[in-house]
Short mmCIF file of N, CA and C in Angstrom, two decimals:
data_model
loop_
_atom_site.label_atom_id
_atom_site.label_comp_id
_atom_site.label_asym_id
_atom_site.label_seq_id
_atom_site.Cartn_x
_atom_site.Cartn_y
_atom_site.Cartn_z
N UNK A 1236 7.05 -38.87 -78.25
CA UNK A 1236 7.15 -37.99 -77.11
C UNK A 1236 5.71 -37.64 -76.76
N UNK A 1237 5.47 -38.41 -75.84
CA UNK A 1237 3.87 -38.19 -75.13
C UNK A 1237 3.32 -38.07 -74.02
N UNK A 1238 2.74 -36.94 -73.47
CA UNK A 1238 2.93 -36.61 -72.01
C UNK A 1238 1.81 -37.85 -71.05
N UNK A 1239 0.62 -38.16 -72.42
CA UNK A 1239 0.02 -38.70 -71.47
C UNK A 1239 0.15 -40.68 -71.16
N UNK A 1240 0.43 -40.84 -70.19
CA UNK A 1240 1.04 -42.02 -69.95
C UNK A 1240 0.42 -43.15 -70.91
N UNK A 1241 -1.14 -42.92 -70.38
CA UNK A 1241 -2.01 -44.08 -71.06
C UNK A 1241 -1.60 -44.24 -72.75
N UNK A 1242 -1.90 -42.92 -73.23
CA UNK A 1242 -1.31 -42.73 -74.70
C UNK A 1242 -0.24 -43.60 -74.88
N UNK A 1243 0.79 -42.89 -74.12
CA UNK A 1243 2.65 -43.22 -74.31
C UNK A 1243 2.54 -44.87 -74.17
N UNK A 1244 1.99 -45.82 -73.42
CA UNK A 1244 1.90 -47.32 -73.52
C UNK A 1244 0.57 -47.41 -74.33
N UNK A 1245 -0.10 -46.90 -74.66
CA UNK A 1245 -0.34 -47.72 -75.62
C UNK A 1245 0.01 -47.76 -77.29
N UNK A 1246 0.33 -46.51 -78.02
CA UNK A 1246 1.19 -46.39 -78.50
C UNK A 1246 2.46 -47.20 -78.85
N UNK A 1247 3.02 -47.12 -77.74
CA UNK A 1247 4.58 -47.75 -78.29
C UNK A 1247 4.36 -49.42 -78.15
N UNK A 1248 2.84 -50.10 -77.28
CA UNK A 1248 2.88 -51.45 -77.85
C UNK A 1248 2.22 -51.47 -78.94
N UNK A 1249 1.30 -50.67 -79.73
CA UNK A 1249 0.64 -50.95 -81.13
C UNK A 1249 1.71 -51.04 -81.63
N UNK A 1250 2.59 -50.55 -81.71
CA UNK A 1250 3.55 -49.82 -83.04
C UNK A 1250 4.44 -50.83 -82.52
N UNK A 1251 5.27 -51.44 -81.73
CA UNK A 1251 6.02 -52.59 -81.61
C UNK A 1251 4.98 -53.71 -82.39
N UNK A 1252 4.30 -54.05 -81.33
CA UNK A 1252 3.20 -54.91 -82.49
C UNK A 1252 3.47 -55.11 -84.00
N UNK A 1253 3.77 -54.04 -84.49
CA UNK A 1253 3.74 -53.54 -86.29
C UNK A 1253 5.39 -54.23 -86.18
N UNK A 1254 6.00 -53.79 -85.76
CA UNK A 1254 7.27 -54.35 -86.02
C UNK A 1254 8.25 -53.19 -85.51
N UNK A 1255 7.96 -52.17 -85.25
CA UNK A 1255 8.74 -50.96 -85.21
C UNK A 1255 9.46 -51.03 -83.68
N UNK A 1256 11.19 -50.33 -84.06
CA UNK A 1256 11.79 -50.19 -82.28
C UNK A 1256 11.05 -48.57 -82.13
N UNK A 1257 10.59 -48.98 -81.01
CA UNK A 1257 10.18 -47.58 -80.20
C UNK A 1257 11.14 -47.49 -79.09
N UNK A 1258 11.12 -45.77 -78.69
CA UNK A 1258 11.46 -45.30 -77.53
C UNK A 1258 10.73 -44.50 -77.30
N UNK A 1259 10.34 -44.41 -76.15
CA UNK A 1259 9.35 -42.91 -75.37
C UNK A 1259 9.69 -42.38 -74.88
N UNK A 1260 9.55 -41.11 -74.50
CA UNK A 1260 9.84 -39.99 -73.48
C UNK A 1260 8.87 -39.44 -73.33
N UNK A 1261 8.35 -39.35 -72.29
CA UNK A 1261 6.82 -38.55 -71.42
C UNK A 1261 7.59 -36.88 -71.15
N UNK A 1262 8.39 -36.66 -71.42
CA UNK A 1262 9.03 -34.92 -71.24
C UNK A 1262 9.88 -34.61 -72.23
N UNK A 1263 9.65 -33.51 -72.37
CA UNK A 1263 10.37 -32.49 -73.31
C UNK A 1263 12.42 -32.67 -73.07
N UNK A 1264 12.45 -32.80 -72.13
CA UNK A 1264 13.76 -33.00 -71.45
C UNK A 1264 14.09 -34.30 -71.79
N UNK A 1265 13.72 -35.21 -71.57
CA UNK A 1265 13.30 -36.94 -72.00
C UNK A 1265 13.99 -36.95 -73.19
N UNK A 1266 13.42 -36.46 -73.91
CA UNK A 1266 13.27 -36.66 -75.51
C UNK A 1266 14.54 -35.50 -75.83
N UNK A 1267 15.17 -34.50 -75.29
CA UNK A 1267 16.13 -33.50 -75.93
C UNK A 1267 17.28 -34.74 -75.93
N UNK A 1268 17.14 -34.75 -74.77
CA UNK A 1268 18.41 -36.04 -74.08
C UNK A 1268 18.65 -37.01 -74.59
N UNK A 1269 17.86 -37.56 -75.21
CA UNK A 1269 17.73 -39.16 -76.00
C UNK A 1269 18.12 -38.53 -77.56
N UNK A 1270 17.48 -37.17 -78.19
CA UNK A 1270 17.49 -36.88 -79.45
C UNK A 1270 19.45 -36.31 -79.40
N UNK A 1271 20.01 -35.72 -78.95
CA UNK A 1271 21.05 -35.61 -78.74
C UNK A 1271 22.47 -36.54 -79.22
N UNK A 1272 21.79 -37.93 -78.16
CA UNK A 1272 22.56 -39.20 -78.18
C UNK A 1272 22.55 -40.47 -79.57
N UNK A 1273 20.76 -40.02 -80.40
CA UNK A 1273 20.57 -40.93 -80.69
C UNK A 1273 19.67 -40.56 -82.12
N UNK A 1274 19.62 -41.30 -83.51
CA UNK A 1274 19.31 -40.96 -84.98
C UNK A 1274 17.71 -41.84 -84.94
N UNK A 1275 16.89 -41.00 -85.00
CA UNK A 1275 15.57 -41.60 -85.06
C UNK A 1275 15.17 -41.71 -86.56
N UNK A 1276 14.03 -42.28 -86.57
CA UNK A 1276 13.87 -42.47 -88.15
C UNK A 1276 12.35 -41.19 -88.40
N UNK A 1277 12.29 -41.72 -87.35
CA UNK A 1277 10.60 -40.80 -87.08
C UNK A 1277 10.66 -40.18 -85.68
N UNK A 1278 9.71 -39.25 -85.71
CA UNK A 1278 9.41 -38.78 -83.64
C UNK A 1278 8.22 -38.33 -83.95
N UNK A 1279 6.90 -39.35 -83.48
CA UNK A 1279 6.06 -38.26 -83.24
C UNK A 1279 5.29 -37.79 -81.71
N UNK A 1280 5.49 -36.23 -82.07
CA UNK A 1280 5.90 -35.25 -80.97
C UNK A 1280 4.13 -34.81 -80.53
N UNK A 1281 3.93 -34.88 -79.09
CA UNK A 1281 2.83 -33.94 -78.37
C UNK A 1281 3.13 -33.18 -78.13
N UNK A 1282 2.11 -31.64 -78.60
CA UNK A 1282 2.90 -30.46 -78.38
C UNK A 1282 2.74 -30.05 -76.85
N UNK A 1283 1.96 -30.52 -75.73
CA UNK A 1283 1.62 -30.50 -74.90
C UNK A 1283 2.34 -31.60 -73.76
N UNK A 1284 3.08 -31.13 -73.22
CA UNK A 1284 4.17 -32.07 -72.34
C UNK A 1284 4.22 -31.74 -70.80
N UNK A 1285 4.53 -32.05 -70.25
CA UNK A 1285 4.61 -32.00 -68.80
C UNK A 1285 5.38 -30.61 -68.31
N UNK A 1286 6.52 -30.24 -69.26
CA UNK A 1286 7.79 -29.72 -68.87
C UNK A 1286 7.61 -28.06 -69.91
N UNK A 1287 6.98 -28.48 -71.52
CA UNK A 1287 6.55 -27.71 -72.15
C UNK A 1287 5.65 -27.94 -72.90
N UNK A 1288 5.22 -26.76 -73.24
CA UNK A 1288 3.96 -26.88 -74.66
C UNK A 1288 4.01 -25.84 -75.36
N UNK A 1289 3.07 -26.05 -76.82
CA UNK A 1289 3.38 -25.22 -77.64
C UNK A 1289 4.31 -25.13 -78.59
N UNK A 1290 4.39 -24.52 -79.65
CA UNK A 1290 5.36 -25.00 -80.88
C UNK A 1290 6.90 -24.87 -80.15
N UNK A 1291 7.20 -23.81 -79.08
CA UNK A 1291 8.58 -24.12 -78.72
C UNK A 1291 9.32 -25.61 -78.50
N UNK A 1292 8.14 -26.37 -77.99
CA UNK A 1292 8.45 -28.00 -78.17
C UNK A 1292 8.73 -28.28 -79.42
N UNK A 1293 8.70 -28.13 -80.43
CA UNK A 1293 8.44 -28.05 -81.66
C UNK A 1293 9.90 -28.01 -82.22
N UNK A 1294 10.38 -26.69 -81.82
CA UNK A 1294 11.42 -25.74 -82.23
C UNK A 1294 12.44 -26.62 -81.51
N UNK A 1295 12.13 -26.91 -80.36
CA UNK A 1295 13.73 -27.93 -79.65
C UNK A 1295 13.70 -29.06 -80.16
N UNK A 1296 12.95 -30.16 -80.48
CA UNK A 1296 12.69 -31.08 -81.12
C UNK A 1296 13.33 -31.03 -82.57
N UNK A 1297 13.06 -30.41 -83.42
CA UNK A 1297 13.18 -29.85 -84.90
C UNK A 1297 14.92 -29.49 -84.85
N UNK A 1298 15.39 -29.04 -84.15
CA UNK A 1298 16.45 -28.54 -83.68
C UNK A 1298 17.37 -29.80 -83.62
N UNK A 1299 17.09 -30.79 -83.03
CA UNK A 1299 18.29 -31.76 -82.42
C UNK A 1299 17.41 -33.26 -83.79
N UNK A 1300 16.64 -33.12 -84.23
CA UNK A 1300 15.96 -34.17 -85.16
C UNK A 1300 16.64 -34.74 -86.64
N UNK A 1301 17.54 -33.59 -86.66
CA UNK A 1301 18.42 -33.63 -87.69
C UNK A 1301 17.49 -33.78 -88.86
N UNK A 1302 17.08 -35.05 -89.92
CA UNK A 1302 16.34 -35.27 -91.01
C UNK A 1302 15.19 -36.03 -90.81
N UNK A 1303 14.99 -36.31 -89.56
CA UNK A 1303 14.22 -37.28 -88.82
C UNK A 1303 12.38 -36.23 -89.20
N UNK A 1304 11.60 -36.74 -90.10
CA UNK A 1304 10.43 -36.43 -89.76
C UNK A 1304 9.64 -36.02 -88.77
N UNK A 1305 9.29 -35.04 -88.45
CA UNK A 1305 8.32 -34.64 -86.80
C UNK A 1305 7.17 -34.79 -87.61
N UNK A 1306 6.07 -35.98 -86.86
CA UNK A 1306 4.58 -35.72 -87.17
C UNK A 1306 4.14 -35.01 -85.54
N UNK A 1307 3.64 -33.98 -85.88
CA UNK A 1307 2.68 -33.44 -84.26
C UNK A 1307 1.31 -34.40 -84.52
N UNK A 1308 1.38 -34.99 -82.77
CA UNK A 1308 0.05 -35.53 -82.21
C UNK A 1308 -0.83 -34.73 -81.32
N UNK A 1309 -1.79 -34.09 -81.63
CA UNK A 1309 -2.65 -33.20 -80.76
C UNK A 1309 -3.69 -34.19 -80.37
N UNK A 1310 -4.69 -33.30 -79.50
CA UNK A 1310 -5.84 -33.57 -79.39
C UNK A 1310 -6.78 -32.57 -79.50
N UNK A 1311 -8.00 -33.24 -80.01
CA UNK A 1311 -8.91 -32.03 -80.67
C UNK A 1311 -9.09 -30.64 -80.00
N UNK A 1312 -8.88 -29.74 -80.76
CA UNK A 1312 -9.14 -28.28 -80.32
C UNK A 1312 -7.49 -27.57 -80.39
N UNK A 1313 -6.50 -28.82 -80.68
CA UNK A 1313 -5.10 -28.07 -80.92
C UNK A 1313 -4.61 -28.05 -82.13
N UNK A 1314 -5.93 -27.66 -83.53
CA UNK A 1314 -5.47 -28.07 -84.79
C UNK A 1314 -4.69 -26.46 -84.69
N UNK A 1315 -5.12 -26.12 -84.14
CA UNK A 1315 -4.33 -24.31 -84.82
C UNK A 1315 -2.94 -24.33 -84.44
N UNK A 1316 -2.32 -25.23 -83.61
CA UNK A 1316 -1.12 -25.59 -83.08
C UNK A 1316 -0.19 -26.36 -84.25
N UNK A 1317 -1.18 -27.52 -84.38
CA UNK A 1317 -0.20 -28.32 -85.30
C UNK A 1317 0.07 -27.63 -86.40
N UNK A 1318 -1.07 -26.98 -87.02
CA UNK A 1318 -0.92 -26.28 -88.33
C UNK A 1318 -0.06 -25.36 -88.36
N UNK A 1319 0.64 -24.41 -86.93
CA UNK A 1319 1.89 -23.36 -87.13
C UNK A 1319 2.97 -24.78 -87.25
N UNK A 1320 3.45 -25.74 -86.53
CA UNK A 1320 4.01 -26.82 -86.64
C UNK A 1320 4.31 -27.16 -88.04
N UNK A 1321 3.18 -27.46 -88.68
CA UNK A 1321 3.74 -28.00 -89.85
C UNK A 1321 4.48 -26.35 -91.02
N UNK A 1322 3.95 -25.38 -90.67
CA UNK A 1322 4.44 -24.05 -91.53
C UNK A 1322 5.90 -23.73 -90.88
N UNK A 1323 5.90 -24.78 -89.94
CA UNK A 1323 7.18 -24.69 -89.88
C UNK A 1323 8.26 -26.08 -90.11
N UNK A 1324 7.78 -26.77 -90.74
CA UNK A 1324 8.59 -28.34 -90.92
C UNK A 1324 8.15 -28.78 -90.40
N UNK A 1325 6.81 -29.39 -89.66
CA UNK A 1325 6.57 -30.74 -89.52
C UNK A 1325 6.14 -31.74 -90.53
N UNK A 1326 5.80 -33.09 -90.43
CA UNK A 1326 5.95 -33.61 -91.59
C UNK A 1326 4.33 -33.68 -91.30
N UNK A 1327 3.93 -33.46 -90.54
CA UNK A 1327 2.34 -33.73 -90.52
C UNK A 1327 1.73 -33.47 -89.08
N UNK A 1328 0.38 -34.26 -89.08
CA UNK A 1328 -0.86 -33.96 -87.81
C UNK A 1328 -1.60 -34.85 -87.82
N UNK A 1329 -1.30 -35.56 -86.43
CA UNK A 1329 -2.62 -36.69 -85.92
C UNK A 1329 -3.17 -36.12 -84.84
N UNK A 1330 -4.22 -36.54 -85.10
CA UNK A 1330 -5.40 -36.32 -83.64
C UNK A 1330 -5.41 -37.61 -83.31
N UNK A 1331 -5.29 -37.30 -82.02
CA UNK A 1331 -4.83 -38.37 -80.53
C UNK A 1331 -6.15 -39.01 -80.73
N UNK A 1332 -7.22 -38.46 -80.70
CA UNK A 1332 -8.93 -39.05 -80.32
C UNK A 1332 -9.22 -39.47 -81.78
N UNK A 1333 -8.66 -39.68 -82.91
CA UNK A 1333 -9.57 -39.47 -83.97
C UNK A 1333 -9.07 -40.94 -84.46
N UNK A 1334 -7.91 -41.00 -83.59
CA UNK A 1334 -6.79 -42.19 -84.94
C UNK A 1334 -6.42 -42.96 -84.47
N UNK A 1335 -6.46 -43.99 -85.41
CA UNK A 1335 -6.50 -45.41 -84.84
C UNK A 1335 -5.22 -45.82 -84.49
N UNK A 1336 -4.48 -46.83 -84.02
CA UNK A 1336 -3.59 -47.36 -83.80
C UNK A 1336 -2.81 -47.51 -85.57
N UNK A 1337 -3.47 -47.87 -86.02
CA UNK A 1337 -3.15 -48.57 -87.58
C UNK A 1337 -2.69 -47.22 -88.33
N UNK A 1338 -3.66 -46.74 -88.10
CA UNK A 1338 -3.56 -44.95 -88.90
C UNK A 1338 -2.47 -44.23 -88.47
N UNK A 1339 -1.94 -44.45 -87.52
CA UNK A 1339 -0.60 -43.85 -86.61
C UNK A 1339 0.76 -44.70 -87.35
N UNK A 1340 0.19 -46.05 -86.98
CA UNK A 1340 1.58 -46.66 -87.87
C UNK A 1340 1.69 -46.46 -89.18
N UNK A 1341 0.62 -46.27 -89.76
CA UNK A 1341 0.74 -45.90 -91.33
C UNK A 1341 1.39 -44.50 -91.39
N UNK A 1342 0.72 -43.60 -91.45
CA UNK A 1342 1.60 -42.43 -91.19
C UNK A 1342 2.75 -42.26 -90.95
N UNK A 1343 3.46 -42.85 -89.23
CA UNK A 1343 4.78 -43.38 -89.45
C UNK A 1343 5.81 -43.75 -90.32
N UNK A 1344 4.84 -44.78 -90.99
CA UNK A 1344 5.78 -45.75 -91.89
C UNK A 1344 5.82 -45.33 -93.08
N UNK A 1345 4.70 -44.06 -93.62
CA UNK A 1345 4.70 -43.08 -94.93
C UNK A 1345 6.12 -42.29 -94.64
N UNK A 1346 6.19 -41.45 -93.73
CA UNK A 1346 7.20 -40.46 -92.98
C UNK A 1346 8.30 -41.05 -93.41
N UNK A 1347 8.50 -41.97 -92.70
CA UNK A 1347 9.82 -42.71 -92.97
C UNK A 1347 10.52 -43.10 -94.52
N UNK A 1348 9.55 -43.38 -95.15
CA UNK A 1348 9.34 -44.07 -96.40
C UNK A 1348 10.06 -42.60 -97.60
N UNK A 1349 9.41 -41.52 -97.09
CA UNK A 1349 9.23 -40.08 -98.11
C UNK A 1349 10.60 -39.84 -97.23
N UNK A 1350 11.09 -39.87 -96.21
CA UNK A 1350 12.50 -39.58 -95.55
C UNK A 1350 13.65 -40.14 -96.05
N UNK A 1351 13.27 -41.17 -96.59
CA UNK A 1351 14.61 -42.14 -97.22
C UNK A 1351 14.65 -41.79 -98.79
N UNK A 1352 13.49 -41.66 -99.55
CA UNK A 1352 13.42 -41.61 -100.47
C UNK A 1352 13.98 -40.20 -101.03
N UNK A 1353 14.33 -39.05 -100.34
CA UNK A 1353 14.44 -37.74 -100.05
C UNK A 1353 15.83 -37.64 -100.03
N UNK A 1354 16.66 -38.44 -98.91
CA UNK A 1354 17.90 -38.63 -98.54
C UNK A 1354 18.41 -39.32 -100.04
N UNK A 1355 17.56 -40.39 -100.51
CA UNK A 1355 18.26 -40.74 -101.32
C UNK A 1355 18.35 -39.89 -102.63
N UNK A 1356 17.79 -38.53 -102.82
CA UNK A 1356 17.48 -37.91 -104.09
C UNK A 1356 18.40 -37.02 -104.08
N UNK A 1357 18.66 -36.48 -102.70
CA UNK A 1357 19.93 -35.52 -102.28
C UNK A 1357 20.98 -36.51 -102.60
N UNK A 1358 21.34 -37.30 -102.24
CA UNK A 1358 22.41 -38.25 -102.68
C UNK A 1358 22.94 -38.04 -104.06
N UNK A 1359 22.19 -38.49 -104.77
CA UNK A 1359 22.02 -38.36 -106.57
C UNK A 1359 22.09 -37.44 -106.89
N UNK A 1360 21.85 -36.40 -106.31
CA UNK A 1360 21.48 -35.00 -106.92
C UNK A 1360 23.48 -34.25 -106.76
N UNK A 1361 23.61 -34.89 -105.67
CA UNK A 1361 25.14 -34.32 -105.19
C UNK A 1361 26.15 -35.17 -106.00
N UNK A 1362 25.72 -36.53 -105.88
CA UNK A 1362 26.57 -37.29 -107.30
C UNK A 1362 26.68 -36.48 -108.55
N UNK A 1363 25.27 -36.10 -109.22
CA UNK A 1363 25.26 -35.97 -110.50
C UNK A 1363 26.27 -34.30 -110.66
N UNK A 1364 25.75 -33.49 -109.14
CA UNK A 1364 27.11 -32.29 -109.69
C UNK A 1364 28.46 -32.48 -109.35
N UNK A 1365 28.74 -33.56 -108.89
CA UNK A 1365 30.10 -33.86 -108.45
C UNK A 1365 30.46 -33.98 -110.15
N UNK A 1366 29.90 -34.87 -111.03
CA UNK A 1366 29.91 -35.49 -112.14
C UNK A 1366 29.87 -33.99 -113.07
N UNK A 1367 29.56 -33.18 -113.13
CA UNK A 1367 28.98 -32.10 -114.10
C UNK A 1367 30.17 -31.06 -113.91
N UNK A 1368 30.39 -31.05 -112.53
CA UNK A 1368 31.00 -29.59 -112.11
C UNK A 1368 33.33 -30.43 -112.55
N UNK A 1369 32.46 -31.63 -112.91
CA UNK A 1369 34.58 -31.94 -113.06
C UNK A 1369 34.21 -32.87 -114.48
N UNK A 1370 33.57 -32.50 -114.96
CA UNK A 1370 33.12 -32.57 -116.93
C UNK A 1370 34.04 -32.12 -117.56
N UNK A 1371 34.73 -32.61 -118.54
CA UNK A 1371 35.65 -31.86 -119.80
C UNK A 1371 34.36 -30.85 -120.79
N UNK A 1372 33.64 -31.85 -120.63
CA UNK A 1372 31.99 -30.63 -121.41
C UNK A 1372 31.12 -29.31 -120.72
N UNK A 1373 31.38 -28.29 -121.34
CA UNK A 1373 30.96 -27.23 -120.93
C UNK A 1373 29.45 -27.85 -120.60
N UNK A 1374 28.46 -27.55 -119.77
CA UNK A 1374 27.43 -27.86 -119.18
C UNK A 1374 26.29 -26.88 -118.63
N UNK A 1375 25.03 -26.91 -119.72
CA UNK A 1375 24.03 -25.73 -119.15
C UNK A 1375 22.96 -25.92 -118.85
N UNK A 1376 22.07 -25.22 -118.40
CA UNK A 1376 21.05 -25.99 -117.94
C UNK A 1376 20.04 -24.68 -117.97
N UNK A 1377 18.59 -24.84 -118.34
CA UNK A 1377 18.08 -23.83 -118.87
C UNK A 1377 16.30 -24.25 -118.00
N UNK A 1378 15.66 -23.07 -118.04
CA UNK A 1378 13.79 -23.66 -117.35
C UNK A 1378 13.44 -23.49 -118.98
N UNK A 1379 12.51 -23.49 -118.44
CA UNK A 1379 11.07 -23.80 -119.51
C UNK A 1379 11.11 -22.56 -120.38
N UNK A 1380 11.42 -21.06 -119.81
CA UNK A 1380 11.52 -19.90 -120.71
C UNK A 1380 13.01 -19.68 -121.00
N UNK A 1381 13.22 -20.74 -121.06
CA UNK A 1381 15.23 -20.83 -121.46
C UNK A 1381 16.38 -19.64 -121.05
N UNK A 1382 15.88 -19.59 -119.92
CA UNK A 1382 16.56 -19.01 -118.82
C UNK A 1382 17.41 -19.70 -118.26
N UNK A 1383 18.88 -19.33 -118.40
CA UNK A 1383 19.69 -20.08 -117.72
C UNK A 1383 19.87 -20.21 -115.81
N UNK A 1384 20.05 -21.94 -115.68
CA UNK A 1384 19.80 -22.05 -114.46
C UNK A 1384 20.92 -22.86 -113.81
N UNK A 1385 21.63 -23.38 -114.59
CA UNK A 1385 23.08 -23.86 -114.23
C UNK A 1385 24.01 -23.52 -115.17
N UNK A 1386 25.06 -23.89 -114.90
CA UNK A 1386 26.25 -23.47 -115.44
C UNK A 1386 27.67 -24.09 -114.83
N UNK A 1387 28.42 -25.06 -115.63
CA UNK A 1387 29.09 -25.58 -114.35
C UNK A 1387 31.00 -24.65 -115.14
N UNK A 1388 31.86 -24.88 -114.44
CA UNK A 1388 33.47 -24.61 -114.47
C UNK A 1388 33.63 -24.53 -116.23
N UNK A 1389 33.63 -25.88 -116.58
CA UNK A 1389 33.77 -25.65 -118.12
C UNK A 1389 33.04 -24.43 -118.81
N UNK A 1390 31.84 -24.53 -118.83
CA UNK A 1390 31.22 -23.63 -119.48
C UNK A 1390 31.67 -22.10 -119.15
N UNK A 1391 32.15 -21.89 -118.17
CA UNK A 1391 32.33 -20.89 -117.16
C UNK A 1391 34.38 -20.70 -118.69
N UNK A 1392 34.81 -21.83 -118.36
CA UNK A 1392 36.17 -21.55 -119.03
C UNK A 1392 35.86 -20.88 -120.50
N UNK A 1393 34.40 -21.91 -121.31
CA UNK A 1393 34.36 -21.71 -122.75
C UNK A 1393 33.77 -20.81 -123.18
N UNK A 1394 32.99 -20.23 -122.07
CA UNK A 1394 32.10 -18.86 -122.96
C UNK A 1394 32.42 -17.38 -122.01
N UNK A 1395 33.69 -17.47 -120.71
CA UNK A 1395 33.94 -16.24 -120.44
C UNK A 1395 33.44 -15.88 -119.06
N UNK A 1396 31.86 -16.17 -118.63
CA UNK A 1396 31.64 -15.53 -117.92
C UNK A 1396 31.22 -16.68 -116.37
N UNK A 1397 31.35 -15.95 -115.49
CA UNK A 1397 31.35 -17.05 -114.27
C UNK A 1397 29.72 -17.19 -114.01
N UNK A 1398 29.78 -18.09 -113.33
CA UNK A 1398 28.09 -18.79 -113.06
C UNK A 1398 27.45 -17.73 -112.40
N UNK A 1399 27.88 -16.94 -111.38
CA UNK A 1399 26.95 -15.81 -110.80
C UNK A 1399 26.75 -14.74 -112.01
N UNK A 1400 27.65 -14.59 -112.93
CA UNK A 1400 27.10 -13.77 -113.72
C UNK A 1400 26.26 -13.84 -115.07
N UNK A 1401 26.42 -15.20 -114.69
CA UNK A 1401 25.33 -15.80 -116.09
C UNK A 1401 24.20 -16.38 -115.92
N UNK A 1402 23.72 -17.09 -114.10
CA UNK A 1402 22.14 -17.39 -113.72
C UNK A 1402 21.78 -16.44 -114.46
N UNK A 1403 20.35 -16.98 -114.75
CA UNK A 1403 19.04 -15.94 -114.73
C UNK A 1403 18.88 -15.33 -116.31
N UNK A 1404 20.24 -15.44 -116.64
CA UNK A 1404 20.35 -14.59 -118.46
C UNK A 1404 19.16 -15.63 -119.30
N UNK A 1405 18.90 -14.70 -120.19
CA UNK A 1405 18.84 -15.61 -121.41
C UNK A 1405 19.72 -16.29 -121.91
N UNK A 1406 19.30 -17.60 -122.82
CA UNK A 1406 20.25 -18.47 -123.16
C UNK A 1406 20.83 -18.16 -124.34
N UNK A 1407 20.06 -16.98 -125.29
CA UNK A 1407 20.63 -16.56 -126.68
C UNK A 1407 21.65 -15.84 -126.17
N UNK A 1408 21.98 -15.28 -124.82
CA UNK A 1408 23.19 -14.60 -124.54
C UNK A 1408 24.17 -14.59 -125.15
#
């Protein structure tokens, strides 16, 4: 999503070049409309658009992006922009003037890379309590100062007390 044209083509032929499907939208509206209809892998967003600017671009983008990585693309003098951007979920910050074609697709293709790998940890992570929470074995789970930090149904049957009332205890409980 890039307001300025020259950018927006050249851009989306580097990055085809690389191998990647692009779509562009030169407006804030462009891009709600397309993000709506359609599962991106990546978007990276100018906070400065024809229609809007400023992290509210940000906030509508982030909004309809679902798990999709936002890297903000500024240009110099809008680091104080990207940086509320990323304190708020972006996955990062390129400068338009600074970065190369190559450096853009890399980034990209990091984004994407830490996006899948992420999806896939939530995956596993929801397997393994599907697996824990329907266990015949009571099941606990403790930090480093053996503070209890899980607790699944069984354990909950064999020692009495339900999981909200047993986070956080000690484990000699």
């Amino acid at each position: 999503v890039e307001g300025s044209h020259t950018f927006l083509l050249s851009i989306s032929i580097s990055l085809e070049k690389r191998g990647l499907d692009v779509e562009d939208a030169a407006t804030l509206e462009e891009a709600l409309s397309r993000l709506k209809n359609t599962r991106y892998d990546a978007i990276l967003l100018d906070l400065c658009l024809p229609d809007s600017s400023g992290l509210e671009s940000f906030y509508q983008v982030k909004r309809l992006s679902g798990t999709a990585p936002v890297i903000i693309f500024t240009e110099i003098g809008e680091e104080d922009l990207a940086h509320g951007a990323i304190e708020k979920g972006a996955e990062g910050h390129i400068v338009k003037e600074l970065a190369s074609n190559e450096s853009i697709f890399r980034r990209l293709e990091y984004a994407i890379e830490k996006s899948k790998v992420e999806r896939s940890v939530r995956r596993s992570e929801k397997r393994l309590r599907i697996i824990l929470e329907n266990s015949y074995d009571a099941f606990i789970s403790t930090d480093s100062q053996w503070n209890i930090t899980d607790w699944n149904r069984k354990a909950e049957e064999t020692f009495g007390w339900s999981k909200e009332e047993i986070l956080g205890e000690p484990l000699s409980t």
